[in-house]
Coordinates of C-alpha atoms in Angstrom, one line a residue:
M19 CA 143.6 85.5 102.7
S20 CA 141.7 83.0 104.9
T21 CA 141.3 79.9 102.9
I22 CA 141.0 77.1 105.2
T23 CA 137.3 75.5 106.1
Q24 CA 135.2 72.6 105.9
L25 CA 132.3 74.8 107.9
N26 CA 131.0 75.3 104.5
I27 CA 132.3 79.4 105.1
P28 CA 133.0 81.3 102.0
T29 CA 136.7 81.9 101.1
T30 CA 137.5 85.5 101.5
N31 CA 139.7 88.5 100.8
L32 CA 138.6 90.4 103.8
P33 CA 140.5 89.5 107.2
R34 CA 138.2 86.9 108.9
I35 CA 137.2 87.2 112.6
V36 CA 135.9 84.1 114.3
V37 CA 134.3 85.0 117.3
I38 CA 133.8 81.5 120.0
G39 CA 130.9 82.0 122.0
A40 CA 127.3 83.6 122.0
G41 CA 127.2 85.0 125.6
F42 CA 127.5 88.6 126.5
G43 CA 130.8 88.9 125.3
G44 CA 130.4 87.2 122.0
I45 CA 127.0 89.2 120.9
N46 CA 128.4 92.5 122.0
I47 CA 131.6 91.9 120.0
V48 CA 129.8 91.0 117.2
K49 CA 127.5 93.8 117.1
Q50 CA 130.5 96.5 116.9
L51 CA 132.2 94.7 114.0
D52 CA 131.8 96.2 110.6
F53 CA 130.5 93.2 108.1
S54 CA 131.6 95.2 104.9
K55 CA 135.4 95.1 105.9
M56 CA 135.8 91.8 107.3
Q57 CA 134.4 88.3 107.3
V58 CA 132.5 87.7 110.8
V59 CA 132.2 84.0 112.0
L60 CA 130.4 83.4 115.1
I61 CA 130.8 79.9 116.8
N62 CA 128.2 78.6 119.5
K63 CA 127.4 75.3 121.1
T64 CA 123.7 76.0 120.7
N65 CA 121.9 78.3 118.5
Y66 CA 120.6 80.8 121.2
H67 CA 121.9 83.4 123.5
T68 CA 121.1 82.7 127.0
F69 CA 120.4 85.3 129.5
Q70 CA 122.0 83.9 132.7
P71 CA 121.1 85.8 135.3
L72 CA 117.6 84.7 135.1
L73 CA 118.1 81.2 134.7
Y74 CA 117.1 80.4 138.8
Q75 CA 113.4 81.8 137.4
V76 CA 113.2 79.1 134.8
A77 CA 114.4 76.4 137.3
T78 CA 112.1 78.0 139.8
A79 CA 108.9 77.9 137.6
G80 CA 108.7 82.1 137.2
L81 CA 109.6 82.1 133.5
E82 CA 109.7 79.6 130.5
P83 CA 113.1 79.0 129.0
D84 CA 112.2 80.8 125.7
S85 CA 111.4 84.2 127.8
I86 CA 115.3 84.1 128.6
A87 CA 116.8 82.7 125.3
H88 CA 117.1 84.3 122.2
S89 CA 118.1 83.2 118.7
V90 CA 121.3 83.9 117.5
R91 CA 120.5 84.2 113.9
S92 CA 117.6 86.6 114.5
I93 CA 119.9 89.1 116.4
F94 CA 121.7 89.2 113.4
K95 CA 119.0 88.9 110.7
K96 CA 119.8 92.3 109.0
E97 CA 123.1 91.1 108.6
K98 CA 123.3 89.5 105.1
T99 CA 127.0 88.5 105.2
F100 CA 126.8 87.3 108.9
H101 CA 128.2 83.5 109.2
F102 CA 127.0 81.2 112.3
R103 CA 127.6 77.9 112.9
I104 CA 126.4 75.5 115.8
T105 CA 129.7 73.5 116.7
E106 CA 132.1 73.0 119.9
V107 CA 135.4 74.0 119.1
K108 CA 137.5 71.7 120.2
Q109 CA 141.4 72.6 119.8
I110 CA 143.0 75.9 118.5
D111 CA 146.5 76.2 116.6
P112 CA 147.8 79.3 117.2
E113 CA 150.6 78.4 114.7
K114 CA 148.3 77.6 111.8
K115 CA 146.1 80.2 113.0
C116 CA 143.4 77.7 112.8
I117 CA 140.5 76.3 114.9
Y118 CA 139.3 72.6 115.1
T119 CA 135.5 71.5 115.5
D120 CA 133.5 68.6 115.8
L121 CA 132.1 69.4 112.2
G122 CA 135.5 70.2 110.8
D123 CA 138.8 73.1 110.5
L124 CA 138.7 76.6 110.1
S125 CA 141.3 79.5 109.6
Y126 CA 141.2 82.6 111.3
D127 CA 143.0 86.3 110.8
Y128 CA 141.8 87.2 114.1
L129 CA 140.2 84.7 117.0
V130 CA 137.9 85.8 119.9
I131 CA 137.3 84.0 122.8
A132 CA 134.3 84.2 124.5
T133 CA 133.3 81.0 126.1
G134 CA 132.4 81.9 129.3
S135 CA 132.5 79.9 132.2
Q136 CA 131.2 76.8 133.7
T137 CA 130.1 74.8 137.2
N138 CA 133.4 74.5 139.5
F139 CA 132.8 71.4 141.8
Y140 CA 136.4 71.9 142.5
G141 CA 137.8 68.5 141.7
N142 CA 135.2 66.6 143.7
A143 CA 133.4 64.0 141.6
N144 CA 130.8 62.7 143.6
I145 CA 129.2 66.2 144.0
Q146 CA 129.6 66.5 140.0
K147 CA 128.0 63.5 139.5
Y148 CA 124.8 63.7 141.7
A149 CA 124.6 67.7 142.4
M150 CA 122.5 69.8 140.0
P151 CA 124.4 72.4 138.2
M152 CA 122.3 75.5 137.1
K153 CA 124.6 77.3 133.8
T154 CA 122.4 76.5 130.9
V155 CA 118.5 76.1 129.9
P156 CA 118.9 72.4 129.6
E157 CA 120.4 72.1 133.4
A158 CA 117.6 74.9 134.8
I159 CA 114.7 72.7 133.1
D160 CA 116.3 69.6 134.4
M161 CA 116.4 71.4 137.8
R162 CA 112.4 72.3 137.7
S163 CA 111.6 68.6 136.7
L164 CA 113.4 67.5 139.7
I165 CA 112.1 69.9 141.9
I166 CA 108.5 69.0 141.0
Q167 CA 109.1 65.2 140.6
N168 CA 110.6 64.8 144.0
L169 CA 107.4 66.8 145.7
E170 CA 105.1 64.1 143.7
A171 CA 107.2 61.5 145.1
A172 CA 107.2 62.8 148.6
I173 CA 102.8 62.6 148.1
L174 CA 103.5 58.8 147.1
T175 CA 105.6 57.8 149.9
N176 CA 104.8 56.3 153.5
D177 CA 108.3 56.3 154.8
L178 CA 108.7 59.5 156.8
E179 CA 112.7 59.6 156.1
E180 CA 112.4 59.2 152.5
R181 CA 109.5 62.3 152.7
N182 CA 111.7 64.3 154.3
S183 CA 114.7 64.0 151.6
L184 CA 112.2 64.5 149.1
M185 CA 111.4 67.7 150.8
N186 CA 114.6 69.2 152.0
F187 CA 116.3 71.2 149.4
V188 CA 120.0 72.4 150.0
I189 CA 121.7 75.0 148.0
V190 CA 125.5 75.7 148.2
G191 CA 127.0 78.9 147.5
G192 CA 125.8 82.1 149.4
G193 CA 126.3 84.3 145.8
P194 CA 123.8 86.2 143.8
T195 CA 122.2 82.9 142.3
G196 CA 122.3 81.2 145.7
V197 CA 120.6 84.0 147.2
E198 CA 118.4 83.8 144.4
L199 CA 117.3 80.5 144.3
A200 CA 116.7 80.3 147.9
G201 CA 114.5 83.1 148.1
A202 CA 112.5 81.7 145.1
F203 CA 112.4 78.4 146.9
A204 CA 110.8 80.0 149.8
E205 CA 108.1 81.6 148.1
L206 CA 107.2 78.3 146.2
K207 CA 106.6 77.1 149.7
S208 CA 104.9 79.7 151.2
H209 CA 102.6 80.7 148.3
I210 CA 102.4 78.2 145.5
L211 CA 103.0 74.8 147.2
P212 CA 100.0 74.5 149.5
T213 CA 97.4 75.3 147.1
D214 CA 99.2 72.7 144.6
Y215 CA 99.7 70.0 147.0
P216 CA 96.7 70.3 149.3
D217 CA 97.7 66.7 150.6
L218 CA 101.1 67.3 151.8
D219 CA 102.3 69.0 154.5
I220 CA 104.5 72.2 152.8
R221 CA 105.5 73.1 156.4
K222 CA 107.7 70.5 156.4
M223 CA 109.6 71.4 153.2
N224 CA 113.0 73.0 154.1
V225 CA 115.2 75.5 152.5
N226 CA 118.9 75.1 153.3
L227 CA 121.1 77.7 152.1
I228 CA 125.1 76.8 152.6
Q229 CA 127.6 79.1 152.5
A230 CA 131.6 78.5 153.1
D231 CA 132.2 82.2 153.8
P232 CA 131.1 83.8 157.1
R233 CA 128.3 86.3 154.8
L234 CA 126.5 86.4 152.2
L235 CA 126.7 88.1 148.9
V236 CA 130.7 88.8 149.6
G237 CA 131.0 90.8 146.3
M238 CA 128.8 93.7 148.5
G239 CA 129.2 95.2 151.1
E240 CA 128.4 94.0 154.6
K241 CA 124.8 95.9 154.8
S242 CA 123.5 94.1 151.6
S243 CA 124.8 90.8 152.7
Q244 CA 123.0 91.7 155.9
K245 CA 120.0 92.9 154.9
A246 CA 119.5 89.6 152.2
K247 CA 120.4 87.6 155.4
E248 CA 117.4 89.4 157.1
Y249 CA 115.0 88.9 154.1
L250 CA 115.6 85.0 153.6
E251 CA 115.4 84.1 157.5
K252 CA 112.3 86.0 157.7
M253 CA 111.2 83.7 154.7
G254 CA 112.0 80.7 156.2
V255 CA 115.5 80.2 154.8
T256 CA 118.0 78.1 156.9
I257 CA 121.3 79.7 156.7
W258 CA 124.7 77.9 157.7
F259 CA 127.8 80.1 157.2
N260 CA 131.3 78.7 157.0
T261 CA 130.1 75.4 156.0
F262 CA 132.0 73.4 153.5
V263 CA 130.3 70.7 151.4
K264 CA 132.5 67.6 151.6
D265 CA 130.9 65.2 149.8
Y266 CA 127.3 64.0 148.5
D267 CA 126.2 60.6 147.3
G268 CA 122.8 61.5 146.0
T269 CA 121.3 61.4 149.3
N270 CA 123.6 62.7 152.1
V271 CA 125.5 65.9 152.2
V272 CA 128.6 65.8 154.3
T273 CA 129.9 68.9 155.8
N274 CA 132.5 70.1 157.9
T275 CA 129.5 71.1 160.6
H276 CA 126.2 69.4 159.6
N277 CA 125.1 66.2 157.4
F278 CA 121.9 66.8 155.5
E279 CA 119.6 64.1 153.9
T280 CA 118.2 65.5 150.8
R281 CA 117.6 64.2 147.1
T282 CA 118.4 67.6 145.8
L283 CA 121.6 69.2 146.0
I284 CA 122.0 72.8 144.1
W285 CA 125.3 73.6 143.5
T286 CA 126.2 77.6 142.9
A287 CA 129.5 77.6 144.9
G288 CA 131.6 78.4 142.1
V289 CA 132.5 78.6 138.1
K290 CA 136.1 78.4 136.3
G291 CA 136.7 79.5 132.8
S292 CA 136.0 77.1 129.8
T293 CA 139.1 76.9 128.2
I294 CA 140.4 75.2 124.8
E295 CA 142.8 73.4 124.5
G296 CA 146.0 74.6 122.3
I297 CA 146.3 77.8 123.9
P298 CA 149.8 77.2 126.3
Q299 CA 149.6 76.9 129.8
E300 CA 152.1 79.6 130.7
S301 CA 148.8 82.0 129.1
I302 CA 146.5 80.7 131.5
Q303 CA 146.0 81.6 135.4
F304 CA 143.0 81.6 137.9
G305 CA 141.5 79.0 135.4
R306 CA 141.5 81.8 132.9
Y307 CA 143.3 83.1 129.9
V308 CA 145.9 85.9 131.0
V309 CA 145.0 88.8 129.0
N310 CA 146.6 92.5 128.4
E311 CA 144.9 95.8 128.3
F312 CA 143.5 95.2 124.5
S313 CA 142.4 91.8 125.8
E314 CA 144.8 89.6 123.7
I315 CA 146.2 86.7 125.2
K316 CA 149.6 86.5 126.6
G317 CA 151.8 85.2 124.2
C318 CA 149.4 84.3 121.1
K319 CA 149.3 87.0 118.4
D320 CA 145.9 87.8 117.1
I321 CA 144.3 85.4 119.5
Y322 CA 141.8 87.5 122.2
A323 CA 140.0 86.4 125.2
I324 CA 137.1 88.6 126.8
G325 CA 134.3 87.8 129.5
D326 CA 134.9 85.2 132.3
I327 CA 137.4 83.4 130.6
A328 CA 139.7 86.6 130.5
C329 CA 141.9 87.5 133.2
M330 CA 142.7 91.2 132.7
I331 CA 145.1 91.5 136.1
S332 CA 145.8 95.1 137.2
D333 CA 146.6 96.6 140.8
K334 CA 142.5 97.0 141.3
Y335 CA 141.9 93.1 140.1
P336 CA 144.4 91.1 140.6
K337 CA 142.7 88.0 139.8
G338 CA 140.8 89.8 136.8
H339 CA 137.6 91.3 136.9
P340 CA 134.2 89.5 138.2
M341 CA 132.8 86.7 136.2
V342 CA 129.6 88.7 135.8
A343 CA 128.0 89.9 132.6
Q344 CA 129.1 93.7 132.7
P345 CA 132.7 93.1 132.3
A346 CA 131.6 90.9 129.3
I347 CA 129.8 93.4 127.7
Q348 CA 132.0 95.9 128.4
Q349 CA 135.0 93.8 127.0
G350 CA 133.2 92.9 124.0
K351 CA 132.3 96.7 122.8
Q352 CA 135.8 97.8 123.5
L353 CA 137.4 94.9 121.6
G354 CA 135.1 95.0 118.4
K355 CA 135.8 99.1 118.4
N356 CA 139.9 98.2 118.6
L357 CA 139.7 95.4 115.8
K358 CA 137.8 97.6 113.3
R359 CA 140.9 100.5 114.1
K360 CA 143.2 97.7 113.8
I361 CA 141.9 96.6 110.5
A362 CA 141.8 99.8 109.3
G363 CA 145.3 100.4 109.9
K364 CA 144.7 102.8 112.8
K365 CA 147.3 102.5 115.7
N366 CA 145.5 104.4 118.2
L367 CA 144.1 101.6 120.1
V368 CA 142.2 102.3 123.4
P369 CA 143.2 100.1 126.4
F370 CA 140.1 98.8 128.4
S371 CA 139.1 100.5 131.6
Y372 CA 136.1 98.6 133.6
F373 CA 133.5 101.1 134.7
D374 CA 131.9 99.2 137.9
K375 CA 127.9 99.9 137.4
G376 CA 127.2 98.1 141.0
A377 CA 125.8 94.7 142.0
M378 CA 122.2 93.5 142.8
A379 CA 120.5 90.6 144.0
T380 CA 116.8 89.9 144.2
V381 CA 115.6 87.6 147.5
G382 CA 111.9 87.8 146.2
R383 CA 109.0 90.6 145.9
N384 CA 109.8 93.5 147.1
K385 CA 112.9 92.3 148.6
A386 CA 116.1 93.1 147.0
V387 CA 119.5 94.8 147.5
V388 CA 121.5 97.1 145.1
E389 CA 124.8 99.0 145.1
I390 CA 125.1 101.5 142.8
A391 CA 127.6 104.5 142.6
G392 CA 128.3 104.1 146.3
M393 CA 124.8 104.1 147.0
R394 CA 123.0 101.1 148.8
F395 CA 119.3 100.3 148.5
S396 CA 116.8 97.6 149.4
G397 CA 113.6 96.5 149.8
W398 CA 110.4 97.5 147.2
F399 CA 113.0 100.3 145.3
A400 CA 115.8 98.2 145.1
W401 CA 113.6 95.2 143.7
I402 CA 112.3 97.8 140.7
L403 CA 115.6 98.6 139.8
W404 CA 116.3 95.0 140.0
M405 CA 113.4 94.4 137.3
V406 CA 114.2 97.6 135.4
V407 CA 118.0 96.5 134.6
H408 CA 117.3 92.7 133.7
L409 CA 114.8 93.7 131.4
A410 CA 116.9 96.4 129.6
F411 CA 119.6 93.8 129.1
L412 CA 117.5 90.9 128.0
V413 CA 117.8 90.4 124.1
G414 CA 114.8 90.6 122.4
F415 CA 111.3 92.8 122.6
R416 CA 109.2 89.9 122.7
N417 CA 111.3 88.7 125.9
K418 CA 111.1 92.0 127.4
M419 CA 107.4 91.5 127.2
V420 CA 107.0 88.2 128.0
A421 CA 109.4 88.4 131.5
L422 CA 107.4 91.8 132.2
A423 CA 104.0 90.2 131.9
N424 CA 104.8 87.2 133.9
W425 CA 106.6 89.2 136.6
I426 CA 103.4 91.4 136.8
V427 CA 101.0 88.2 136.9
Q428 CA 103.3 86.8 139.9
Y429 CA 103.4 90.3 141.8
F430 CA 99.4 90.0 142.2
Q431 CA 98.7 86.7 142.3
Y432 CA 101.9 84.6 143.5
N433 CA 101.4 82.4 140.2
K434 CA 104.4 80.7 139.0
G435 CA 102.4 79.6 136.0
V436 CA 104.9 77.0 134.3
R437 CA 105.2 74.5 136.9
L438 CA 105.4 72.0 134.1
I439 CA 107.6 68.7 133.9
I440 CA 108.3 69.1 130.2
R441 CA 111.0 66.5 130.1
P442 CA 111.1 64.1 133.0
Y443 CA 114.5 64.1 134.6
K444 CA 116.2 60.9 136.1
S445 CA 119.3 61.8 138.6
A446 CA 122.3 59.8 138.4
Y447 CA 121.0 58.6 141.9
E448 CA 117.7 57.3 140.4
R449 CA 119.6 55.9 137.4
E450 CA 122.0 53.9 140.0
Q451 CA 118.9 52.8 141.9
E452 CA 116.9 51.6 138.9
Q453 CA 119.9 50.1 137.8
A454 CA 120.5 48.0 140.9
L455 CA 116.6 46.5 140.8
K456 CA 117.4 45.4 137.1
P457 CA 117.6 41.2 137.3

């Protein structure tokens, strides 16, 4: 029986399952649980679930933030006994079976960690300070504001070097996010910005994609990689392969091959697990919690991890499953079913087996690459597949309809209608410049 609580969670004789994180894994495990036979508490830093694969469209003015975010409470509004709290878990005590949050403590019988991942800057403090990450809705909104603000500033300056810096956009990371961002920037340059800024020579806007590997989309086949490269280069994106970013001071990107003068460095080059203090260090590998085939963390009884934060090592996946949505969704569903069996006293737990449904990335209108069941597609058909899959996994009917309506309008008009600076953004470099000018 769980009793320790300062989060205004009712005491209960039912086993209490606490889930940390409302991403793909957290949402899907809660959907599987039986609220009549267990007390379920979901904890998240925000009151919404974010559909992260479409964050880049918010950043590039293709979608409004509320079309890819959905209220957690509304997802479970039919569950009268559902308990949700907005807070951050600071520490876990496996011995006492208790978590410590910003708002108080809470005991658990079973704990599920689904905290996902965060941007990995690989220990470079300057890049972390000055670059733009894109893992959350606020970060995507900030990026959208910065892009538009830099173009507005480019109109006002007579300094040619400063204008070039403001109109030079550098994206680091040639995975799906980097490729999709680069394609979105290229479409803005070709179809949107010339109309928005007739008094600015948009032809001088540069989109650079930096990739440390010798090809793009290393998680996909070489043919898909080559096709994405061809699409981007035809759209005017300059791709720099075998290039490593060493430093960035807010204006100058230093790499092993070439330096870039830019006021916008977008970092999509890697992620790492969002770990929580309290789990033994020996249970962490590759920055993720090592779990067995039932998602239980090594050396921690009744504590589970799913999604990006979980490292389920196997012969096929020696570093754990890929840190994308599908493993999180499948692990959440499977663990939910197993916890129901366990609480019911059944011993027939089913080990997790990942079904790889394929990979995909879109580059622009009518341009995408898709790999499913050993088959490869590109072009218009792949682009339609990409849209269908993303619409299917968006949470909420309204979000699906809003996204679809936006895509239809943009297809026929090339009009990204949310080019708005809702919340003016100041980069760390700008704040430092303002501070230096103060008497």
